[in-house]
Short mmCIF file of C-alpha atoms in Angstrom, two decimals:
data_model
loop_
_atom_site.label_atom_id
_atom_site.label_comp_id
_atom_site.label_asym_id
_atom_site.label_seq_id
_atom_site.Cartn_x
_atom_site.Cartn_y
_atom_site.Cartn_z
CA UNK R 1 106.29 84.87 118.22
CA UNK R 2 105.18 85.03 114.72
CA UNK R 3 101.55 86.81 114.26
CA UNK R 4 98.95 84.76 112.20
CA UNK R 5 95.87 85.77 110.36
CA UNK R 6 93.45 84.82 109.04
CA UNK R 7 91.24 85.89 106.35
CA UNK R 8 87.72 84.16 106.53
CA UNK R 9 86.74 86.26 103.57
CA UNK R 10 89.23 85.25 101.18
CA UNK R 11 90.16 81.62 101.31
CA UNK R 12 91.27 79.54 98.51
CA UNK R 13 89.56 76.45 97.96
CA UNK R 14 92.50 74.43 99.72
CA UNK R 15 92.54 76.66 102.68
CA UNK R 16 88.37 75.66 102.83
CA UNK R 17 88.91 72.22 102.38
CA UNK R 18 92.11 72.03 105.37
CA UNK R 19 88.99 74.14 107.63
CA UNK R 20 86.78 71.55 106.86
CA UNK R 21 88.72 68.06 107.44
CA UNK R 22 89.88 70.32 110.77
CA UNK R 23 86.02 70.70 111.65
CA UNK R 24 85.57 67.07 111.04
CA UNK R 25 88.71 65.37 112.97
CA UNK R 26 87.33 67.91 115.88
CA UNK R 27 83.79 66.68 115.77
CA UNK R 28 84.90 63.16 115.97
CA UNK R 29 87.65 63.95 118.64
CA UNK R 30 85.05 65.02 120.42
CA UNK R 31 82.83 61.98 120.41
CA UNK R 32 85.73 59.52 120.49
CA UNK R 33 86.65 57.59 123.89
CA UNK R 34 89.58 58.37 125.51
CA UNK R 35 92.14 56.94 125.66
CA UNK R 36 92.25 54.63 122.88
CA UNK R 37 94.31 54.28 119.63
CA UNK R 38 91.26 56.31 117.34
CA UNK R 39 91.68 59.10 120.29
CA UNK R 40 95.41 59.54 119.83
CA UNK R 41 95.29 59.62 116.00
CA UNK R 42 92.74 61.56 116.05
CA UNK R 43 94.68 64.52 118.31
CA UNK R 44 97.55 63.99 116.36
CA UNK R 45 95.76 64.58 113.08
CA UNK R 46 94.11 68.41 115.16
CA UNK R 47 97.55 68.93 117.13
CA UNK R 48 100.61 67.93 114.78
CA UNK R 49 102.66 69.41 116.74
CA UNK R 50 101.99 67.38 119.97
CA UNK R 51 104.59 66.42 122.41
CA UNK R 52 104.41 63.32 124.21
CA UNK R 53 102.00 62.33 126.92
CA UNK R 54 99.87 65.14 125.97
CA UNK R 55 96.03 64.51 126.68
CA UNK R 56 93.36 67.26 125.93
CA UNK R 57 89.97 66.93 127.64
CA UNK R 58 86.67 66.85 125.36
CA UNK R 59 85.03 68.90 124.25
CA UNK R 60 86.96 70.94 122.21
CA UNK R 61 86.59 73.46 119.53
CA UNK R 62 89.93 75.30 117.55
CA UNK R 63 90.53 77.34 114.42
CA UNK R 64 93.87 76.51 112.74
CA UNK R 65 95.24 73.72 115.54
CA UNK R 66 98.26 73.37 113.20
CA UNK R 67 99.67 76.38 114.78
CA UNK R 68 99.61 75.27 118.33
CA UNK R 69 102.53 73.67 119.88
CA UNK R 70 102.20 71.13 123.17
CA UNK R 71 105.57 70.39 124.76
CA UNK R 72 105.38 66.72 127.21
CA UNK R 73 102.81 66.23 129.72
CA UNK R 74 100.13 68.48 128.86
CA UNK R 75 96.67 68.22 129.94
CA UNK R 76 94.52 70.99 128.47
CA UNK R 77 90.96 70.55 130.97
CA UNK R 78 89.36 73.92 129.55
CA UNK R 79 89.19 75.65 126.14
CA UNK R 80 92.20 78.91 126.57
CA UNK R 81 91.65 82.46 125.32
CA UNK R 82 92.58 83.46 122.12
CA UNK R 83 96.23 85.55 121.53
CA UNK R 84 96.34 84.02 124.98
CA UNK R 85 100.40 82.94 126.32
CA UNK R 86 99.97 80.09 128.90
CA UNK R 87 102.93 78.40 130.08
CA UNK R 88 104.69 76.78 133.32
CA UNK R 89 104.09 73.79 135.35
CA UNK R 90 101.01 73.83 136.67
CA UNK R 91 99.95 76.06 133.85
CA UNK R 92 99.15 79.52 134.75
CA UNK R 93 98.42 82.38 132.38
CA UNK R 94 100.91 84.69 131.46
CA UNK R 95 100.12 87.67 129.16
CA UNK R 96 97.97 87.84 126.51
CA UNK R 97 99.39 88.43 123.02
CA UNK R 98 98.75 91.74 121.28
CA UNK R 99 97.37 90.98 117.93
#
């Protein structure tokens, strides 16, 4: 798995504004109805890489979503650790990632 870092000191102005429109499309996420076409853009726009059927249960808070990866049928009920491997069906926790 490829590390990731981030640098909260030292962002460009693009990396700023891609933290910001994240905040945003989280904070509406959050106070969006299920289940409805605004809900599913809305996760698609925080989780591009979303596999299908994939629902994640309000509310919700991330830091650079673009990195996550949902395969099918995923139903995330509680915010996960970070550096945190969870994986299986049912989910179960795994290992945790050494940063």
């Amino acid at each position: 798995m490829e590390e990731f870092r981030i640098d909260c000191l030292h962002q460009t102005e693009e990396e700023l504004g891609v933290a910001k429109e994240l905040r945003q499309n989280i904070f509406r996420l959050n106070h969006t109805m299920p289940d409805t076409e605004e809900y599913r853009e809305l996760l698609h726009k925080v989780f591009p890489h979303l596999g299908e059927n994939c629902r994640i249960e309000t509310p919700f808070s991330g830091v650079r979503t673009a990195n996550v990866r949902f395969g099918r049928n995923v139903i995330v009920m509680h915010n996960v650790e970070p550096n945190t491997l969870v994986a299986g069906n049912p989910a179960k926790f795994i290992r945790k990632i050494k940063s």
